[in-house]
Short mmCIF file of C-alpha atoms in Angstrom, two decimals:
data_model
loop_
_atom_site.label_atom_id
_atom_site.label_comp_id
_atom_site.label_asym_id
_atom_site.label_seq_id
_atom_site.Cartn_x
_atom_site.Cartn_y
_atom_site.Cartn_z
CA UNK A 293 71.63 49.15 132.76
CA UNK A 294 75.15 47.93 133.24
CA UNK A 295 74.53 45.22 130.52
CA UNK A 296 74.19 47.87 127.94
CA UNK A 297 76.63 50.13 126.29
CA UNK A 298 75.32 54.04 125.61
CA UNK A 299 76.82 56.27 122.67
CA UNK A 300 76.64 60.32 121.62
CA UNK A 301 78.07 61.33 119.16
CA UNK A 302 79.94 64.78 118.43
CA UNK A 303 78.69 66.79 115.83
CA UNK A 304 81.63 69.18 114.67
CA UNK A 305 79.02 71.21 112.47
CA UNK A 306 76.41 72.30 114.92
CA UNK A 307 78.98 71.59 117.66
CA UNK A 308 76.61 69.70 119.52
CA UNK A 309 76.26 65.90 121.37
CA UNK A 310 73.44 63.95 120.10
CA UNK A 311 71.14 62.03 122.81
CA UNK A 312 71.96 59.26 124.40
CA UNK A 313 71.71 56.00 122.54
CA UNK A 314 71.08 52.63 124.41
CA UNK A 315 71.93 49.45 122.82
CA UNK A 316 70.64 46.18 123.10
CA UNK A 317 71.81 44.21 126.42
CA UNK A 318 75.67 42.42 126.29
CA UNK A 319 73.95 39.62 128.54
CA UNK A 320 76.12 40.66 131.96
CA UNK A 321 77.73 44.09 133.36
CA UNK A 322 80.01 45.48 130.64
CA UNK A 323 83.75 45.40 131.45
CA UNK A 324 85.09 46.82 128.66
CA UNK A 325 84.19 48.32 125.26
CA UNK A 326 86.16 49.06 122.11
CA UNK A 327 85.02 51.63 119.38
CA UNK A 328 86.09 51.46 116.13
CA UNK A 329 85.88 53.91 112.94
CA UNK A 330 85.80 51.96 109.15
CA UNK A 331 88.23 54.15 106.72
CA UNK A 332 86.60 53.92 104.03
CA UNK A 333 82.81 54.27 105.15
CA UNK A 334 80.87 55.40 107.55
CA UNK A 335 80.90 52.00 109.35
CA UNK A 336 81.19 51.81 113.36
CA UNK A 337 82.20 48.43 115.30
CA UNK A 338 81.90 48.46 119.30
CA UNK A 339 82.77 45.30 120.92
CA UNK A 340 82.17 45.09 124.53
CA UNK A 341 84.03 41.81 126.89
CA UNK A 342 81.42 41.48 129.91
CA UNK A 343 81.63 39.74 133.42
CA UNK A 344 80.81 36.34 131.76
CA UNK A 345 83.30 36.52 129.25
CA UNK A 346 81.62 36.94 126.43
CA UNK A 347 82.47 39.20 123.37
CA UNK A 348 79.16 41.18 121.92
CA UNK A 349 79.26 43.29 118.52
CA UNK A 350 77.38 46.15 117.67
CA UNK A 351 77.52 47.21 113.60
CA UNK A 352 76.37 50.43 112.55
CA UNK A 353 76.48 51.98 108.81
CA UNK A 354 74.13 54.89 109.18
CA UNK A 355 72.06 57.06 111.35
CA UNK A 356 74.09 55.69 114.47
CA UNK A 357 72.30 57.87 116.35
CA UNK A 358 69.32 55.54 116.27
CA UNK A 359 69.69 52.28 118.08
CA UNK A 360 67.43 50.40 115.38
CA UNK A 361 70.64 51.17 113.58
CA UNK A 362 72.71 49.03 114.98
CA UNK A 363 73.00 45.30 114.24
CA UNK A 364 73.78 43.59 117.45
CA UNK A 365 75.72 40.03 117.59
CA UNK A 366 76.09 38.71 120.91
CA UNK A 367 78.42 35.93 122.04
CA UNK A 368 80.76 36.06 119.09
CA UNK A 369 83.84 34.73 120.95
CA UNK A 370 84.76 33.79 125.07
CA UNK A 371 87.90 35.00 126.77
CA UNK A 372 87.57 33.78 130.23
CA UNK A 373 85.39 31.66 132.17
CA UNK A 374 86.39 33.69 135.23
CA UNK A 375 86.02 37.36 135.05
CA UNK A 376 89.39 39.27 135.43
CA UNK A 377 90.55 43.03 134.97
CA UNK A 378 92.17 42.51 131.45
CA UNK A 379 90.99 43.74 128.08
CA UNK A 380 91.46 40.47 126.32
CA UNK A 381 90.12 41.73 122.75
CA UNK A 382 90.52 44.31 120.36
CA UNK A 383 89.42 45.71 117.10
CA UNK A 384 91.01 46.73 113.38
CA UNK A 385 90.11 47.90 110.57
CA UNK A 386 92.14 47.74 107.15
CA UNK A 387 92.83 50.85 105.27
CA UNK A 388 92.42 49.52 101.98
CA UNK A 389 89.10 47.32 102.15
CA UNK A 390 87.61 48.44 105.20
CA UNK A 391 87.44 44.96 106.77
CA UNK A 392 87.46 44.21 110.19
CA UNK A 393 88.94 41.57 112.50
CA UNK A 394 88.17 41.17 116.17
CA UNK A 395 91.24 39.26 117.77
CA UNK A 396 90.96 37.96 121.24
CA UNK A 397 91.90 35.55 124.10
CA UNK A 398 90.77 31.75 123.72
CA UNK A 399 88.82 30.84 126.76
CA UNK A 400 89.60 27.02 126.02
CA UNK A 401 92.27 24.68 126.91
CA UNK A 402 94.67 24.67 123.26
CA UNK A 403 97.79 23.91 122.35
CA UNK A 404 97.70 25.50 118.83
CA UNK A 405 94.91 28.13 119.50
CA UNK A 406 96.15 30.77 121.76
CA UNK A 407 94.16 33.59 120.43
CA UNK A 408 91.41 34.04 117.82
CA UNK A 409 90.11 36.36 115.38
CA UNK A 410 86.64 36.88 113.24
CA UNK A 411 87.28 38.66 109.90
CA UNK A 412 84.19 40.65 109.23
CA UNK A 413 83.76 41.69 105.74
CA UNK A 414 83.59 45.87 104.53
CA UNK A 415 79.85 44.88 103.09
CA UNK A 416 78.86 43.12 106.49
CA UNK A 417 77.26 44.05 109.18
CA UNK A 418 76.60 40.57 111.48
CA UNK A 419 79.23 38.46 112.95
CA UNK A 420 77.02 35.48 112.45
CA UNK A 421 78.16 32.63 110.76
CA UNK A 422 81.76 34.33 110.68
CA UNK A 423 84.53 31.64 110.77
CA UNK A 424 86.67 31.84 114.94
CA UNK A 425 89.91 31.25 113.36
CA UNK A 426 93.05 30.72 115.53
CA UNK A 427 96.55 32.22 115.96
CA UNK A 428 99.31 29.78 117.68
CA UNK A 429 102.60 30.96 119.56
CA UNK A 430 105.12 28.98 117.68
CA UNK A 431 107.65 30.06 120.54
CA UNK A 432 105.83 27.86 122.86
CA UNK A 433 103.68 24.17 122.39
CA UNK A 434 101.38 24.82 125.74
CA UNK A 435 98.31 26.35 126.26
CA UNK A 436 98.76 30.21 126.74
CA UNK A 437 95.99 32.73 127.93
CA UNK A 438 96.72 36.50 126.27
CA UNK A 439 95.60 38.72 128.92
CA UNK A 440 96.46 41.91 126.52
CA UNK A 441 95.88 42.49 123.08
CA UNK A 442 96.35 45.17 120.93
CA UNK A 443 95.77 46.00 117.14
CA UNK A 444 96.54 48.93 114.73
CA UNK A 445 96.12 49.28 110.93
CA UNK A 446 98.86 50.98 108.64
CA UNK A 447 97.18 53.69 107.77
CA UNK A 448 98.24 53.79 103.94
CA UNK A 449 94.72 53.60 101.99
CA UNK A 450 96.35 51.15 99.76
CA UNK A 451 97.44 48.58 102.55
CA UNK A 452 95.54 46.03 104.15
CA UNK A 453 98.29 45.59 106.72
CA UNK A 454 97.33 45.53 110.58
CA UNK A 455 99.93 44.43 113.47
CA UNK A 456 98.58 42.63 116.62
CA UNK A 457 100.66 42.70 119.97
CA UNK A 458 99.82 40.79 122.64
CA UNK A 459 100.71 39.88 126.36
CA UNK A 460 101.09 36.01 127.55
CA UNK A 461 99.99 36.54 131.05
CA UNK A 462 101.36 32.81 131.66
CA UNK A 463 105.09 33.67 130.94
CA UNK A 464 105.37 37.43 130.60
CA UNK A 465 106.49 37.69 126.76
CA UNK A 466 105.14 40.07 124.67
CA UNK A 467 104.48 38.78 120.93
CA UNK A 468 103.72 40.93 117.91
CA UNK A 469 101.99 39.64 114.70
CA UNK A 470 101.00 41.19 110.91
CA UNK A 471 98.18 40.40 108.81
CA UNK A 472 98.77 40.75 105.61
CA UNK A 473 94.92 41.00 104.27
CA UNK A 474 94.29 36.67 104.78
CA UNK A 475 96.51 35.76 107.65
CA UNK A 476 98.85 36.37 110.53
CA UNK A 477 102.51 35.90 109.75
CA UNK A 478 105.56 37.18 111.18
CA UNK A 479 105.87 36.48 114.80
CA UNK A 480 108.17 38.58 116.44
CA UNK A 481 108.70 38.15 120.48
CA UNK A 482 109.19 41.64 121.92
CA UNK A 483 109.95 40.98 125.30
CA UNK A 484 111.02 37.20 126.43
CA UNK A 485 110.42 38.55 130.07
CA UNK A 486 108.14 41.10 130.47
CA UNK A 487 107.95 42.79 133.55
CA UNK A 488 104.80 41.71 135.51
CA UNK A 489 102.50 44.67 135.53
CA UNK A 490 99.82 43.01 138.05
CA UNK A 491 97.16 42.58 135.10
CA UNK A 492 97.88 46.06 134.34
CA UNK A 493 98.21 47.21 130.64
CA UNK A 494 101.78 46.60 129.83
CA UNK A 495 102.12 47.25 126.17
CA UNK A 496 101.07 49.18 123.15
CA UNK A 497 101.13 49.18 119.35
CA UNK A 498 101.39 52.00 116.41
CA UNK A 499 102.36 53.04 112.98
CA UNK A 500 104.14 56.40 112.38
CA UNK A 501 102.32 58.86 110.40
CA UNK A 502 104.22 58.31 107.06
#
């Protein structure tokens, strides 16, 4: 049972939970899950990052309270090959086009490839096939493991913008990122030093209201 995440939902109307959903197994005890809400539809992403390291989607458009409804992609990216405490992953929508990207922690040894992302189209609902494209710290030409990441859309329904933060657990700098609706640009080191937090969460990432 630990393998497999569990919704309700909240229904503001009748004020009432729904039943309990169970989804289809991650593969290993779940270590984390992320929920995300689409902006434009009634879309819902959950990722989950299990003991084996392993990322696992779960799509719904409609009737979420059904677990036919949910399209289920397992093993759509690795973070570690050794399971740790850190949320390595994270999920974003864009305002504008309701299209997702799942950014997370390479598991393998590169140079140029410190963290990933899968762009999943507004009219998809299955991470298969979807392209692992890679992000590279330009501040640094080793191999770096992210041990933190963290994503948030501007919420203007005309933008497609989303920032990505980050945490290099190998030399304590925090890194920030846009996408501008096709890439990452823009790297901006926050912190050079970062203040060791243990593995512990040590950073965070928003747009203001306006």
């Amino acid at each position: 049972l630990l393998n497999c995440p569990k919704i309700r939902e909240w229904n503001t109307i009748s004020s009432s939970w729904s039943n309990e959903v169970e989804l289809l197994s991650a593969g290993s005890p779940i270590r984390y899950g992320v929920i995300k809400y689409s902006p434009v539809t009634s879309k819902r992403i959950i990722v989950t990052l299990s003991d084996d390291g392993f990322l696992d989607a779960y799509v719904c458009n409609k009737d979420c309270n059904i677990a036919g409804s949910w399209t289920v992609t397992n093993n759509i990216g690795q973070v570690w090959g050794t399971a740790t405490a850190e949320r390595r992953f994270d999920i974003g929508f864009e305002s504008a086009t309701g299209d997702a990207l799942v950014v997370y922690s390479m598991q393998t040894a590169s140079t140029t490839c410190d963290l990933a992302y899968k762009a999943l189209p507004q009219a998809s609902s299955s991470f298969s096939g979807i392209t692992e494209q890679c992000i590279d710290d330009i501040g640094h030409t080793t191999d770096l493991q992210y041990t933190w990441v963290s994503l948030n859309r501007n919420h203007l329904i005309s933008s497609e913008e989303i920032i990505l933060s980050g945490f290099d657990g190998g030399s304590n700098d925090i890194n920030a990122w846009v996408w501008n609706g096709s890439s990452f640009g823009n790297q901006q080191e926050i912190a050079a030093n970062a203040i060791s937090v243990n593995g512990g969460e040590g950073l965070a990432i928003k747009y203001a209201a306006d």
